[in-house]
Coordinates of C-alpha atoms in Angstrom, one line a residue:
M122 CA 0.0 0.0 0.0
K123 CA 1.0 3.6 -0.6
Y124 CA 1.7 4.5 3.1
K125 CA 3.4 1.3 4.2
E126 CA 6.9 2.7 3.6
L127 CA 6.2 5.8 5.8
I128 CA 4.7 3.7 8.5
S129 CA 7.7 1.3 8.6
T130 CA 9.9 4.3 9.6
L131 CA 7.7 5.3 12.6
P132 CA 8.4 4.4 16.2
K133 CA 6.7 1.0 16.9
R134 CA 5.6 -1.0 19.9
E135 CA 3.5 -4.1 20.4
G136 CA -0.1 -3.5 21.1
P137 CA -1.0 -4.2 24.7
H138 CA -4.1 -6.2 24.0
T139 CA -3.9 -7.9 20.6
S140 CA -1.4 -8.9 18.0
I141 CA -1.9 -5.5 16.3
D142 CA 1.2 -3.3 16.5
Y143 CA 1.0 0.4 17.5
Y144 CA 2.8 3.2 15.6
Q145 CA 3.6 6.7 16.9
Y146 CA 2.6 9.4 14.5
K147 CA 2.8 13.1 15.4
G148 CA 3.2 12.1 19.0
F149 CA 0.2 9.9 19.2
W150 CA -0.1 6.1 19.2
F151 CA -2.2 4.5 16.4
P152 CA -3.2 0.9 15.9
S153 CA -1.7 -0.2 12.6
I154 CA -5.1 -1.2 11.2
F155 CA -6.3 2.5 11.4
L156 CA -3.0 4.3 10.6
E157 CA -3.1 3.8 6.8
A158 CA -6.7 5.2 6.7
T159 CA -5.6 8.1 8.9
L160 CA -2.8 9.0 6.5
S161 CA -5.1 8.7 3.5
I162 CA -7.7 10.9 5.2
Q163 CA -5.1 13.6 5.9
E164 CA -4.0 13.7 2.3
N165 CA -7.2 13.3 0.5
F166 CA -10.2 14.4 2.6
N167 CA -11.8 17.7 1.6
A168 CA -14.0 19.2 4.3
Q169 CA -17.0 21.4 3.4
P170 CA -18.2 24.4 5.4
S171 CA -21.4 22.5 6.3
D172 CA -19.5 19.5 7.8
I173 CA -19.8 18.6 11.4
F174 CA -17.0 16.5 13.0
L175 CA -17.7 14.6 16.2
C176 CA -14.5 14.0 18.0
G177 CA -13.2 12.3 21.2
L178 CA -11.1 9.4 22.4
P179 CA -12.8 6.0 22.4
K180 CA -15.1 5.3 25.4
T181 CA -15.5 8.9 26.4
G182 CA -19.1 9.3 25.3
T183 CA -18.7 9.4 21.5
T184 CA -21.5 6.9 21.0
W185 CA -23.9 9.1 23.0
L186 CA -22.7 12.2 21.2
K187 CA -23.4 10.6 17.8
A188 CA -26.9 9.7 18.8
L189 CA -27.7 13.2 20.1
V190 CA -26.3 15.1 17.1
F191 CA -27.9 12.6 14.6
S192 CA -31.3 13.1 16.3
I193 CA -30.9 16.9 16.1
I194 CA -29.9 16.9 12.5
T195 CA -32.6 14.5 11.3
R196 CA -35.5 15.6 13.4
D197 CA -37.2 17.1 10.3
I198 CA -36.5 14.0 8.3
F199 CA -37.8 11.2 10.5
V200 CA -40.8 10.9 12.8
D201 CA -40.2 9.1 16.1
S202 CA -41.3 5.7 14.7
T203 CA -38.9 5.8 11.7
N204 CA -35.7 7.0 13.3
P205 CA -32.9 4.6 12.4
L206 CA -31.6 4.7 15.9
L207 CA -34.6 2.6 17.0
A208 CA -33.2 -0.3 15.0
K209 CA -29.4 0.4 14.7
V210 CA -26.7 1.5 17.1
P211 CA -25.2 5.0 16.5
H212 CA -22.0 3.5 15.0
E213 CA -24.1 1.9 12.3
C214 CA -25.9 5.2 11.5
I215 CA -22.7 7.3 11.7
P216 CA -19.5 5.3 10.9
T217 CA -16.2 6.6 12.3
M218 CA -14.1 8.0 9.5
E219 CA -10.8 6.1 10.0
I220 CA -12.5 2.9 10.9
N221 CA -15.4 2.6 8.5
S222 CA -15.8 5.3 5.8
T223 CA -15.2 8.9 5.0
K224 CA -18.3 9.1 2.9
K225 CA -21.2 11.1 4.1
L226 CA -24.4 9.2 4.9
T227 CA -27.5 9.4 3.0
F228 CA -31.0 8.9 4.5
Q229 CA -34.2 9.4 2.4
D230 CA -32.1 11.1 -0.3
T231 CA -30.7 13.5 2.2
E232 CA -26.9 13.7 2.7
L233 CA -25.9 14.2 6.3
P234 CA -22.8 16.2 7.1
L235 CA -21.8 14.2 10.2
L236 CA -18.3 12.6 10.3
P237 CA -17.1 11.1 13.6
T238 CA -13.4 10.5 14.3
H239 CA -11.1 9.6 17.2
L240 CA -8.1 11.5 15.5
P241 CA -6.1 13.9 17.6
Y242 CA -6.5 17.6 16.6
I243 CA -3.1 17.8 15.1
C244 CA -3.9 14.8 12.9
L245 CA -7.1 16.2 11.4
P246 CA -6.8 16.9 7.6
P247 CA -5.8 20.5 6.8
S248 CA -9.1 21.1 5.1
I249 CA -10.9 20.6 8.4
L250 CA -8.7 23.0 10.3
E251 CA -8.9 25.6 7.5
S252 CA -12.6 25.5 6.6
K253 CA -15.5 26.9 8.5
C254 CA -16.9 23.5 9.4
K255 CA -17.9 22.7 13.0
I256 CA -16.0 20.4 15.5
I257 CA -17.7 19.0 18.6
Y258 CA -15.3 17.3 21.1
I259 CA -16.4 15.2 24.1
C260 CA -14.0 14.2 26.9
R261 CA -14.5 12.1 30.0
K262 CA -12.7 11.7 33.3
P263 CA -9.7 9.5 32.9
K264 CA -10.8 7.0 35.6
D265 CA -14.2 6.5 34.0
T266 CA -12.6 6.3 30.5
F267 CA -10.3 3.5 31.7
V268 CA -13.2 1.6 33.5
S269 CA -15.4 1.8 30.4
T270 CA -12.5 0.7 28.2
W271 CA -11.8 -2.3 30.5
H272 CA -15.4 -3.5 30.4
Y273 CA -15.6 -3.0 26.6
K274 CA -12.5 -5.1 26.1
Q275 CA -13.8 -7.8 28.4
R276 CA -16.9 -8.1 26.1
L277 CA -14.6 -8.2 23.0
K278 CA -12.8 -11.2 24.4
E279 CA -15.9 -13.2 24.1
N280 CA -15.9 -12.8 20.3
I281 CA -12.3 -12.1 19.1
S282 CA -9.9 -14.9 19.6
E283 CA -6.7 -12.9 19.4
I284 CA -7.9 -10.8 22.4
R285 CA -9.3 -13.8 24.3
N286 CA -6.0 -15.7 23.9
N287 CA -4.0 -12.7 25.2
S288 CA -5.8 -12.1 28.4
T289 CA -4.4 -9.4 30.7
T290 CA -5.1 -8.5 34.3
L291 CA -6.8 -5.3 35.4
E292 CA -3.6 -4.2 37.0
Q293 CA -1.7 -4.6 33.8
E294 CA -4.3 -2.8 31.8
F295 CA -4.2 0.1 34.3
K296 CA -0.4 0.3 34.0
W297 CA -0.7 0.5 30.2
F298 CA -3.3 3.2 30.6
L299 CA -1.0 5.3 32.8
E300 CA 1.8 4.8 30.4
D301 CA -0.5 6.2 27.6
K302 CA -0.5 2.9 25.8
L303 CA -4.0 3.4 24.5
A304 CA -5.3 4.0 21.0
Y305 CA -4.9 7.7 20.0
G306 CA -3.2 8.5 23.3
P307 CA -1.6 10.2 25.2
Y308 CA -4.9 11.0 26.8
W309 CA -4.1 14.5 28.1
D310 CA -2.5 15.6 24.9
H311 CA -5.5 14.5 23.0
V312 CA -7.9 16.4 25.3
Y313 CA -5.8 19.5 25.6
E314 CA -5.4 20.2 21.9
F315 CA -9.2 20.3 21.4
W316 CA -9.7 22.3 24.6
K317 CA -7.2 24.9 23.4
A318 CA -8.9 25.0 20.0
S319 CA -12.3 25.6 21.6
R320 CA -10.8 28.5 23.5
D321 CA -9.1 30.0 20.5
T322 CA -12.0 29.5 18.0
P323 CA -15.2 28.9 20.0
E324 CA -17.3 29.5 16.9
K325 CA -15.7 26.5 15.3
V326 CA -14.9 24.1 18.2
M327 CA -17.3 23.1 21.0
F328 CA -15.8 21.3 23.9
I329 CA -18.1 19.1 26.1
Q330 CA -17.4 17.1 29.2
Y331 CA -19.3 13.9 29.5
E332 CA -20.1 14.5 33.2
D333 CA -21.7 17.9 32.4
L334 CA -23.7 16.4 29.5
K335 CA -25.0 13.7 31.9
R336 CA -25.8 16.3 34.6
D337 CA -27.8 18.6 32.3
T338 CA -28.6 16.8 29.1
L339 CA -31.4 19.1 28.0
W340 CA -29.3 22.3 28.3
Y341 CA -26.5 20.8 26.3
L342 CA -29.0 19.4 23.7
K343 CA -30.1 23.0 23.1
K344 CA -26.6 24.3 23.0
L345 CA -25.6 21.5 20.5
A346 CA -28.5 22.4 18.2
E347 CA -27.6 26.1 18.3
F348 CA -23.9 25.4 17.7
I349 CA -24.6 23.3 14.5
G350 CA -27.1 25.8 13.2
K351 CA -30.3 23.9 13.8
P352 CA -31.7 25.5 17.0
F353 CA -35.0 24.4 18.4
S354 CA -37.9 26.8 17.7
E355 CA -40.2 28.1 20.4
E356 CA -42.9 25.8 19.0
E357 CA -40.6 22.8 19.1
E358 CA -39.8 23.6 22.7
K359 CA -43.4 23.9 23.6
Q360 CA -44.1 20.5 22.0
C361 CA -41.2 19.1 24.1
V362 CA -39.2 18.1 21.0
A363 CA -36.0 18.9 22.9
S364 CA -36.9 17.1 26.1

């Protein structure tokens, strides 16, 4: 493949959980299965001003964020009984860019500008950083991120043999987490870059903490709708569309 030569020159380490190797690119660790896609996205993806990028480390609330923003965007397309989220998980409705596809989704002949990614800010394609598109970033407390990741990987072991046959202890997993041996880590570098961008360009980057979203979901739902340019009308609020 086109990017294999470049990848072969990068710092490398064994993945802590599977036979997949990790490579360090621009200071962040990428599972090899996603790095080629990442490099291709950086080189070839052209963001549009109407695009909305949903960002965050794995297990920080990105699934919930996908569901909320998808529901906001499509509320004039679907009635409650026809919303795809009733039959599919959010990842099926909105695939992650570097894992699934960079193509925008189409529902009922309507193209949706939603593109989720776990990429660090510095690894986003230049067209995203230079355009007037929107970025929504969600973060979560490190402890809760680790616990959620641990339980997720325990469930994976039931279905993926290379993980099941390479079982690790909770203590070992925690050591790896502290050493930033996680996909798309270091954790704090990932969070800080988006936080700083939200301070420098608040009209472009919205920074949300999972704990705040959980504490006052309705308030953040309205703020999300306003940020992406689809605010709830007074009539919608009266009809409890946003509740």
